[in-house]
Coordinates of C-alpha atoms and ligand atoms in Angstrom, one line a residue:
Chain O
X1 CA -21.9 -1.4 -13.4
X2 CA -18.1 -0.8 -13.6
X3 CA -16.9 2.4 -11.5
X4 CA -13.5 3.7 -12.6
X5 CA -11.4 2.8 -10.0
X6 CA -8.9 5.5 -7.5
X7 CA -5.5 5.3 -9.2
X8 CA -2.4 3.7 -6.7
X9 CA 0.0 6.1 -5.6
X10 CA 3.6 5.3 -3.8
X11 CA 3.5 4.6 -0.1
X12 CA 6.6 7.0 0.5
X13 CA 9.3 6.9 3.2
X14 CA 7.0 8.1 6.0
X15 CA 4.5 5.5 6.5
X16 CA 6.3 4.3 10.2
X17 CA 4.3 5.7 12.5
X18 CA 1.1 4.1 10.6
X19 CA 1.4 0.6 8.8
X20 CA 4.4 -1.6 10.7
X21 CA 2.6 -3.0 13.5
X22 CA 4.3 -5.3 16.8
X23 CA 4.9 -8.6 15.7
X24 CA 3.4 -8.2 12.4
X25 CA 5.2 -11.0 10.8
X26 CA 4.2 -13.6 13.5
X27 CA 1.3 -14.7 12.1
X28 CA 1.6 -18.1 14.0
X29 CA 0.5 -18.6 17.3
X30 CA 2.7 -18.2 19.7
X31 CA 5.1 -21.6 19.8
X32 CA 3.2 -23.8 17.5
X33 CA 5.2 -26.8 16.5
X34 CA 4.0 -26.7 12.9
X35 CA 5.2 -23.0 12.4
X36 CA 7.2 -22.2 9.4
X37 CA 9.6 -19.3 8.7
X38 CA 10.1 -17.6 5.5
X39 CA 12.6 -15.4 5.6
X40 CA 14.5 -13.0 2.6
X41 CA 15.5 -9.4 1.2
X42 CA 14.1 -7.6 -0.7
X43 CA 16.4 -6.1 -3.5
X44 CA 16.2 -3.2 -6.3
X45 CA 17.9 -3.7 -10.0
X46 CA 21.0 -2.4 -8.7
X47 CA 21.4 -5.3 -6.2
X48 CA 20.7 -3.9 -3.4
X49 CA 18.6 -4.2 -0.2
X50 CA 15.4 -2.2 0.2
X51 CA 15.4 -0.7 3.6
X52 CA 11.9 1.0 3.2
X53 CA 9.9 -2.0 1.6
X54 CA 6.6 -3.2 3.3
X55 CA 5.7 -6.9 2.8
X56 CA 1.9 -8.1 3.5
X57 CA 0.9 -11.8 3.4
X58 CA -2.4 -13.1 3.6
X59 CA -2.8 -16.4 3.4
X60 CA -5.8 -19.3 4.4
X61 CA -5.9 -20.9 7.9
X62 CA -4.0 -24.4 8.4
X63 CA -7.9 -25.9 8.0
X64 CA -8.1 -24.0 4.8
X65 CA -10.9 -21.5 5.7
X66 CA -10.1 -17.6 4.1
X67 CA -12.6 -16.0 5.6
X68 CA -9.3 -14.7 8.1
X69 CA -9.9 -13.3 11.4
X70 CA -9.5 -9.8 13.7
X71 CA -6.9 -9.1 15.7
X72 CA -3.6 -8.4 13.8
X73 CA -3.8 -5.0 15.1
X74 CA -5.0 -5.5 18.9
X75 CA -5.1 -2.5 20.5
X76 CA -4.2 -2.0 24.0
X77 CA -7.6 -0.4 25.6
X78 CA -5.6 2.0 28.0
X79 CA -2.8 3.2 26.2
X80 CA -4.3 2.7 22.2
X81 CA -1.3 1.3 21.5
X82 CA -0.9 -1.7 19.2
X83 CA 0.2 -4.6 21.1
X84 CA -0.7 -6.9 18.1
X85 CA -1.7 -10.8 18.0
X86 CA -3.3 -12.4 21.6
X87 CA -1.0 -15.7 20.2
X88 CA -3.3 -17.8 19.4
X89 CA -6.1 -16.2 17.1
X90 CA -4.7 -17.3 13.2
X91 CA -5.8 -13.8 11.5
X92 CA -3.6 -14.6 7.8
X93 CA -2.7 -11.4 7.7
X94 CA 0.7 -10.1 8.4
X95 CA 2.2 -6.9 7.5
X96 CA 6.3 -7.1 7.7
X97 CA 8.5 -3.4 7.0
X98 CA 12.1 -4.2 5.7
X99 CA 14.8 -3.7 8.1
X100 CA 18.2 -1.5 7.5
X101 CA 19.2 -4.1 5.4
X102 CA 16.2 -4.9 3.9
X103 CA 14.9 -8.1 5.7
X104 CA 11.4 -9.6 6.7
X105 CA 10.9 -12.6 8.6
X106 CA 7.3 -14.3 8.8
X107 CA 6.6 -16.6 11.0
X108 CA 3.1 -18.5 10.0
X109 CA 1.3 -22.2 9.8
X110 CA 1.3 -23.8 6.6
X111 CA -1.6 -22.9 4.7
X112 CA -4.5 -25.5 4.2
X113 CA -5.6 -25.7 0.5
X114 CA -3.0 -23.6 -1.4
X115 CA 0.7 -24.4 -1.4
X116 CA 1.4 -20.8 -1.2
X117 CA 1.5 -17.6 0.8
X118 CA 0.3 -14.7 -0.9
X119 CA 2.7 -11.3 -0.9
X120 CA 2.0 -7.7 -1.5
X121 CA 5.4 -5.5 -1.6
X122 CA 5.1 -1.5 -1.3
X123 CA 8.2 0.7 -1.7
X124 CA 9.0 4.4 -1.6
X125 CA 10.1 4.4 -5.9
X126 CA 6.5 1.9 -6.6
X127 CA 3.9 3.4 -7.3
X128 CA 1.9 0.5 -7.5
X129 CA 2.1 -2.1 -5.0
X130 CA 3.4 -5.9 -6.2
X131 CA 1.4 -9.0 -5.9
X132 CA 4.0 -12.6 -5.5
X133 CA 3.6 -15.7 -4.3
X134 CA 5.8 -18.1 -1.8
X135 CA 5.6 -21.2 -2.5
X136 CA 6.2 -23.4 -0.2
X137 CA 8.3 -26.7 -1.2
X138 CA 6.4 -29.6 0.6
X139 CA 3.4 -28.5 -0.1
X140 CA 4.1 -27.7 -4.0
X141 CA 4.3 -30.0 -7.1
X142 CA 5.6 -27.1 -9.6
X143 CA 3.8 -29.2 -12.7
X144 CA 0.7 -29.6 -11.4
X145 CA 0.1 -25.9 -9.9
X146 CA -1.1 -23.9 -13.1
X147 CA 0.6 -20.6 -12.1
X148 CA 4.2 -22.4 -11.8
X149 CA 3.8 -24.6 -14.9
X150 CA 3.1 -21.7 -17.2
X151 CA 6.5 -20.1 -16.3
X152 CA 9.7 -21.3 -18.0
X153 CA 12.0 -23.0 -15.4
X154 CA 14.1 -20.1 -14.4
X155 CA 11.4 -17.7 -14.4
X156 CA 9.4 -20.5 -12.1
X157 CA 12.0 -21.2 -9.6
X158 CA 11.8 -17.1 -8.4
X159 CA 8.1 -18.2 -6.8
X160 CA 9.6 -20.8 -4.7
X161 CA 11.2 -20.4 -1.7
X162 CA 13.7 -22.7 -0.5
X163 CA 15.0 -24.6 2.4
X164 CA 17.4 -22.4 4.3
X165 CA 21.0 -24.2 4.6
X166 CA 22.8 -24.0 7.0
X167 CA 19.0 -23.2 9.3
X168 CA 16.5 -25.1 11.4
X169 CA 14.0 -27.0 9.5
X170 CA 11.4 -25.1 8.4
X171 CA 13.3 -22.2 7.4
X172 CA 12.6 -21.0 4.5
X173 CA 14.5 -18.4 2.0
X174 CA 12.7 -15.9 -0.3
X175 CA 13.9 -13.6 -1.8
X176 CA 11.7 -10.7 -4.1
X177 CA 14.2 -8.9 -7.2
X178 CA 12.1 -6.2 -8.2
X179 CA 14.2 -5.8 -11.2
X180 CA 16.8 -7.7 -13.0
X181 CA 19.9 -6.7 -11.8
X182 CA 22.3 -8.3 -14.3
X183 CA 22.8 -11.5 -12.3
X184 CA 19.7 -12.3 -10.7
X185 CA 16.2 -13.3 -12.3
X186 CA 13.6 -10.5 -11.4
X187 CA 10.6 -12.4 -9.3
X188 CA 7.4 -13.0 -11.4
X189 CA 5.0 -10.1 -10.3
X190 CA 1.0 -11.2 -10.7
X191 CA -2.1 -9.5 -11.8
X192 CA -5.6 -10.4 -11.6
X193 CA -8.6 -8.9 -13.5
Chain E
X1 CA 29.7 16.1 -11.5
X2 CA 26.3 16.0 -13.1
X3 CA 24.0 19.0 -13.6
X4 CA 21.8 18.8 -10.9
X5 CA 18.5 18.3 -12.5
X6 CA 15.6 21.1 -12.4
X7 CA 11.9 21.5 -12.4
X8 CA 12.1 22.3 -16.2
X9 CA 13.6 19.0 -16.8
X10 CA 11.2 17.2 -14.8
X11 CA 8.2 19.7 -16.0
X12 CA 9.4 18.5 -19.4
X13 CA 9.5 15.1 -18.8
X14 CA 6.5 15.1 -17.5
X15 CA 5.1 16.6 -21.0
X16 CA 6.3 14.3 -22.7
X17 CA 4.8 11.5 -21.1
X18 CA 1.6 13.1 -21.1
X19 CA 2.3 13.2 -24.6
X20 CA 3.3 9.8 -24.9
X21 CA 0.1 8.3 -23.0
X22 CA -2.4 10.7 -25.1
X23 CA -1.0 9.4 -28.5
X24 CA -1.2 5.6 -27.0
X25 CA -4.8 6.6 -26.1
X26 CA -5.4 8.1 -30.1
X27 CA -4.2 4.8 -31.9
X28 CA -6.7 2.5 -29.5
X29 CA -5.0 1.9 -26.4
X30 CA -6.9 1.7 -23.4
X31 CA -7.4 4.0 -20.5
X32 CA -4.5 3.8 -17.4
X33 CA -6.2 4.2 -14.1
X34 CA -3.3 3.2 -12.9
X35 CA 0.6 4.8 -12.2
X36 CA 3.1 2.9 -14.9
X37 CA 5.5 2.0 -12.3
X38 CA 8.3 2.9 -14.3
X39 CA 7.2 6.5 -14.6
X40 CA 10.9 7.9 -15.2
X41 CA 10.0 11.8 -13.8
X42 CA 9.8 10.6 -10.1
X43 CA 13.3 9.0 -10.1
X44 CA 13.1 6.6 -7.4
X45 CA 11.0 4.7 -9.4
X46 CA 13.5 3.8 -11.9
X47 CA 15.2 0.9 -10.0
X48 CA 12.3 -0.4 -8.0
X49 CA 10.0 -1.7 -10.9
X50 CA 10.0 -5.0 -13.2
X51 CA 10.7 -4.8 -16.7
X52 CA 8.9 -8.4 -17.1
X53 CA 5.2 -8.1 -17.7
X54 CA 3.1 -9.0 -14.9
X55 CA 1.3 -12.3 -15.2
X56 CA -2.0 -12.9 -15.0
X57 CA -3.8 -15.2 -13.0
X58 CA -7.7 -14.7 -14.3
X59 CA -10.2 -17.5 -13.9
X60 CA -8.5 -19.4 -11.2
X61 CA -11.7 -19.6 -8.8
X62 CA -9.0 -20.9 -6.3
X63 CA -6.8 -18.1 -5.8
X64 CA -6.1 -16.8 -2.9
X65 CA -6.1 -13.6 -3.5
X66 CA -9.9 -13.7 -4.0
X67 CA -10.4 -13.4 -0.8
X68 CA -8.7 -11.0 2.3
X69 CA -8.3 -10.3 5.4
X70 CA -10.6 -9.5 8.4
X71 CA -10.2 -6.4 10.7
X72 CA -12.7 -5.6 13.5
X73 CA -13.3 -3.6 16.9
X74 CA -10.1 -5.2 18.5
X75 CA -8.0 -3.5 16.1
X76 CA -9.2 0.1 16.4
X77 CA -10.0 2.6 19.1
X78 CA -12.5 5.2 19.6
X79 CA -9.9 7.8 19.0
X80 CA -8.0 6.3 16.0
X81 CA -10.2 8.4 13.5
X82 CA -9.9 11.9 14.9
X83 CA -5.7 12.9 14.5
X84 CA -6.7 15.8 16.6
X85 CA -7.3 14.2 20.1
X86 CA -4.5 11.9 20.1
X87 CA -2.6 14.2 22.7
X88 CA -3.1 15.7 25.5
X89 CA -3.1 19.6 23.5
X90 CA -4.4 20.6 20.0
X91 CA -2.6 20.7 16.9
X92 CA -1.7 22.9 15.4
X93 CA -3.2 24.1 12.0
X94 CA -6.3 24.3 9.9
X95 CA -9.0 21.8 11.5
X96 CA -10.7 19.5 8.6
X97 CA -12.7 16.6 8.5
X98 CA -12.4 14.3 5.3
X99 CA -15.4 11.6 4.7
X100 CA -16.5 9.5 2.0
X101 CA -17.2 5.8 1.1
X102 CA -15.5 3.2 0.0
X103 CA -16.2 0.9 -3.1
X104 CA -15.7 -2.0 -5.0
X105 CA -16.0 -1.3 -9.1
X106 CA -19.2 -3.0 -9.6
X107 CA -20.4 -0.4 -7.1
X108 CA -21.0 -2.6 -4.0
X109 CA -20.3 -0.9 -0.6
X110 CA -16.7 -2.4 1.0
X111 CA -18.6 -2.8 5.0
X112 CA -16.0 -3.2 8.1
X113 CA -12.8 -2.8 6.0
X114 CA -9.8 -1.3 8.0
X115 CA -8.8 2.4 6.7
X116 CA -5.2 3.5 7.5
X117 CA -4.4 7.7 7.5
X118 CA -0.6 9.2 7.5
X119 CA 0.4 12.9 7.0
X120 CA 2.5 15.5 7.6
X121 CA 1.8 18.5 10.1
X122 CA 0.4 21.5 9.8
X123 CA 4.0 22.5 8.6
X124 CA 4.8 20.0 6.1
X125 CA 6.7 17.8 8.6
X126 CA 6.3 14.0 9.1
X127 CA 6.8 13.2 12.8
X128 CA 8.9 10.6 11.4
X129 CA 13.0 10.1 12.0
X130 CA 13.9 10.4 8.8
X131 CA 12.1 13.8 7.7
X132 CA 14.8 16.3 7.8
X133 CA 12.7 19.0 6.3
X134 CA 13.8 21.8 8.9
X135 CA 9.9 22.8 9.5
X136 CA 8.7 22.5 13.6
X137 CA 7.5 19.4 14.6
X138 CA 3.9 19.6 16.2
X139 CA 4.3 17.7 19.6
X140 CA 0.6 17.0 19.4
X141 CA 0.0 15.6 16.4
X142 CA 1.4 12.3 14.9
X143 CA -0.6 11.9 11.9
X144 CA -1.7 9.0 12.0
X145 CA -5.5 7.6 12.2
X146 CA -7.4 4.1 11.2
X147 CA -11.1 3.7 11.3
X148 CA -13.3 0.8 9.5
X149 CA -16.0 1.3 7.1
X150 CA -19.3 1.6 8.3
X151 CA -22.4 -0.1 6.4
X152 CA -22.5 1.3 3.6
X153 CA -18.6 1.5 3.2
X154 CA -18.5 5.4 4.6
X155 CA -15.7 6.7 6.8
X156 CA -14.8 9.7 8.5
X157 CA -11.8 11.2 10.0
X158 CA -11.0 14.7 11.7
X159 CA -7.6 15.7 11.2
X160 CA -5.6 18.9 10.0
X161 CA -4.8 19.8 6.6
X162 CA -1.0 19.1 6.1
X163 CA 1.5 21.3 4.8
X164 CA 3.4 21.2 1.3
X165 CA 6.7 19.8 1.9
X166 CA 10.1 19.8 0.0
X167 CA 11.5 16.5 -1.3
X168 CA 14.5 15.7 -3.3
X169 CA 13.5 14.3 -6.6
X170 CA 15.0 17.2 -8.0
X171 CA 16.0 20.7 -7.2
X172 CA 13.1 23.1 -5.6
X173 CA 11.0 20.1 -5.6
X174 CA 7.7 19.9 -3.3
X175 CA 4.8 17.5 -2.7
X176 CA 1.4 19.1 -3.0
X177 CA -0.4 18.4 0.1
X178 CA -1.5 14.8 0.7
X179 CA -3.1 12.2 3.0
X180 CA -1.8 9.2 2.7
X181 CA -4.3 6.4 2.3
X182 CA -4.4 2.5 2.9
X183 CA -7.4 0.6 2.2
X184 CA -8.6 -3.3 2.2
X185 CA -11.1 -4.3 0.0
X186 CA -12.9 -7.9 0.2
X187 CA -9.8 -9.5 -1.4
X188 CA -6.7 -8.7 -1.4
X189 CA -6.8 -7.5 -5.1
X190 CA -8.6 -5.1 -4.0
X191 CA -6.2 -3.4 -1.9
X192 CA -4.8 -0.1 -2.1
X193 CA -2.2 2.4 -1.3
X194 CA -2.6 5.7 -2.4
X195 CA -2.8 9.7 -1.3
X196 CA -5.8 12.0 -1.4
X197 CA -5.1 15.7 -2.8
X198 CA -6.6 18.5 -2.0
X199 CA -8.7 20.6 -4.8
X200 CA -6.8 23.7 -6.4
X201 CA -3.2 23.2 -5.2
X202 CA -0.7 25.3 -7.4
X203 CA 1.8 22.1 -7.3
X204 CA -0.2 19.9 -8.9
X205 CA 1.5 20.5 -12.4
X206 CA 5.0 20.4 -10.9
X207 CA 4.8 16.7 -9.2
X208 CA 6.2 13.5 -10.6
X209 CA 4.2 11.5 -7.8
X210 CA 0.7 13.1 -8.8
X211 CA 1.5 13.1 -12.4
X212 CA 2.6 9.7 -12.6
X213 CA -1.5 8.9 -13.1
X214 CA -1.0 10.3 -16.9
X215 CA -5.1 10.1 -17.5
X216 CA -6.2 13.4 -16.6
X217 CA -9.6 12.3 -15.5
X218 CA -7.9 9.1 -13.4
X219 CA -5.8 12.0 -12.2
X220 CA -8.5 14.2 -10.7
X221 CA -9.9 11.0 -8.8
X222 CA -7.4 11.6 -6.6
X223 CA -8.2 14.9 -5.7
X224 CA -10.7 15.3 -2.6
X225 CA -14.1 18.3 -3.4
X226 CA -14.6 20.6 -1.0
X227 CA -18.1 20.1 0.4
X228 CA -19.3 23.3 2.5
X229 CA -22.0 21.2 3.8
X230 CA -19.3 19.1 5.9
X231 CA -17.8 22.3 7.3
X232 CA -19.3 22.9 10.9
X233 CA -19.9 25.9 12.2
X234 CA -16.4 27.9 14.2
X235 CA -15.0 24.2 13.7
X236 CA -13.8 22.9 10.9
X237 CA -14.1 22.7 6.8
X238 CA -15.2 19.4 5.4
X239 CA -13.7 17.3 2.1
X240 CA -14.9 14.5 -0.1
X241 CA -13.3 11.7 -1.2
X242 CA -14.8 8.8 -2.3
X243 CA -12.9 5.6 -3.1
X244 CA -13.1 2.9 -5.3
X245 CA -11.4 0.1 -5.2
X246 CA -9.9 -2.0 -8.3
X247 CA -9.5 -5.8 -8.5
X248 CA -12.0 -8.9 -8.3
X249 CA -13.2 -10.5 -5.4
X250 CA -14.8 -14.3 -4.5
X251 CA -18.5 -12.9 -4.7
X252 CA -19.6 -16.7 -4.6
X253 CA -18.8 -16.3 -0.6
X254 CA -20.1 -13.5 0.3
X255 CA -23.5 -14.2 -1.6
X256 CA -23.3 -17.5 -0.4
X257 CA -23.9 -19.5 -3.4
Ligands
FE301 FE1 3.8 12.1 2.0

């Protein structure tokens, strides 16, 4: 049996009141010494910032299970407003709306069993969502991951993020380029069938 | 200064990809369920899509995207599924409840998955800063609701039916009315973003957003049926809009093999 799926449609300017939710990015609990940040813009093939991107991540635990867990949105029972994680639940999901100028932070645990986080990007302008990956660098060997030694060099390096100069350790840079823009390499965007 | 551009520019634009698609469709191409993301008619499309194909990763067992994430009765509340007892007075407008089920393409039911609702108002006004559509706000209605699937992947939520609103794509240009729609599958290629229509709206033909689904049949998916066996009695009318969901999933886990 194969239904004929619902086509996508753009997620618009006036999702704010719906999808960001409190601390959406901070899928770490609260203080964990292992946490990692990865950190970037998101940008349009003029070069500039997208202030009305969303960024979702899902990812598996540190212990590698993907079955995920509730609790991303945690609702306060009186008021039935979102007060988010209880800090120390790891859900894998996150859900991250760009800033003015077009920034997301996430603030996870290294994932147990993949060397990467999985990204979906929405944007007023994209009709259908995006599907990246972040690599992160000490947990990747980029010949031995399938994905990363399909891609020619330059094409590869737009799926890793990279240690953030300059930072803390364990801050990490990634950028997403949904289009070339004359300069900068356009990220590899995924599909699966 | 440029000519500002007009419906009949757009109108024809849309034609022609119409055209375009039913030709690619003639000489053996297959069916697009899908938006092309760089459907030129809706304009702000045209700097935020890649020109690089996408690349598939099929037949990785291990990918993460196979699988997705959990939601459950901490992230909802009773009254997250009926936008018209948010506040503390009714909203304003033309009282409709909108149910149907959710599912995967091999038909299977998508049970406890989280379902997220925007809209405008009665008046085609998003109670959102950046709406400056000079329509009246509705102090009791945000328009905005969540619920999760039941068993066998149905949901239901009470709400009003929004206005048409005016956008600026173009001159004199208007969304038909729309619910906005987020929905998890099993895996996170299963997820989707999308917007439910509602059946005989005179904008239809006019919209870049709508006609950016170039397959007519893909295109009426979208478009909820009016179901006079929802309406209730001095309440409300009732819509239809079933929903299924694209991608694979890791089945091995969920039928434990
Ligand atoms: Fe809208």
């Amino acid at each position: 049996m194969s239904l004929a799926p619902t086509p996508s449609q753009t997620v618009g300017p006036f999702y704010g009141y719906a999808l960001p939710f409190a601390k959406g990015g901070d899928i770490a609990p609260t203080g964990h010494p292992d946490t990692v940040t990865v950190h970037g813009y998101v940008y349009d093939g003029a070069g500039l910032p997208i202030p009305d991107a969303i960024v979702e991540v899902w990812q598996p635990a540190p212990d590698g299970s993907r079955t995920g867990a509730p609790g991303s949105l945690r609702r306060d029972p009186v008021k039935g407003e979102i007060i988010g994680r209880d800090g120390v639940a790891f859900t894998g999901f996150g859900r991250i709306a760009t800033d003015a100028d077009g920034h997301y932070v996430i603030r996870t645990l290294p994932p147990g069993g993949a060397p990467y986080l999985s990204l979906i990007v929405f944007a007023r302008g994209l009709l259908h969502h995006l599907y990246t990956r972040a690599y992160l660098p000490e947990l990747t060997d980029p010949t031995a991951d399938p994905l990363l030694a399909s891609l020619s060099p330059e094409r590869r390096d737009t799926l890793l993020a990279t240690p953030d100069t300059g930072s803390a350790p364990g801050v990490l840079r990634f950028d997403i380029r949904l289009q070339y823009d004359g300069v900068h390499e356009e990220t590899v965007f995924l599909a699966f069938d | 200064m440029t000519t500002p551009l007009t419906q009949g520019d757009i109108s024809a634009e849309i034609a022609d990809e119409r055209e375009a698609y039913a030709k690619r469709v003639a000489d053996g191409a297959p069916v697009e369920n899908h938006p092309s993301r760089g459907y030129a008619p809706y304009r702000s499309s045209v700097l935020r899509h890649p020109k690089q194909p996408l690349v598939a990763v099929n037949g990785d067992p291990e990918a993460v995207e196979l699988t997705g994430p959990a939601f459950g009765v901490t992230d909802i509340t009773a009254f997250d599924h009926d936008l018209t007892r948010q506040h503390h007075g009714e909203p304003l407008g033309e009282r409709i409840k909108v149910t149907g089920r959710i599912l995967d393409r091999e038909g299977r039911a998508v049970r406890g998955q989280l379902i997220e609702i925007w809209q405008a108002n009665a008046s085609g006004r998003y109670a959102h800063q950046r709406d400056d559509h000079p329509a009246p706000l509705d102090p009791n209605f945000t328009g905005v609701g969540r619920t999760l699937t039941g068993t066998d992947g149905e949901y239901e939520f009470v709400t009003i039916k929004p206005g048409a609103y005016p956008w600026r794509n173009h001159v004199n240009a208007w969304r038909p009315a729309h619910i906005h729609f987020s929905l998890f599958g099993t895996a996170f290629t299963q997820r989707l973003v999308t917007q439910m229509y509602f059946p005989g709206d005179p904008l239809f033909a006019y919209d870049p957003i709508l006609q950016s689904v170039t397959d007519e049949s893909a295109r009426a998916r979208l478009v909820a049926a009016y179901d006079h066996d929802l309406s209730t009695p001095e309440w409300s009318l009732g819509y239809r809009w079933d929903i299924v969901l694209d991608g694979p999933a890791a089945t091995w886990i969920e039928e434990g093999r």
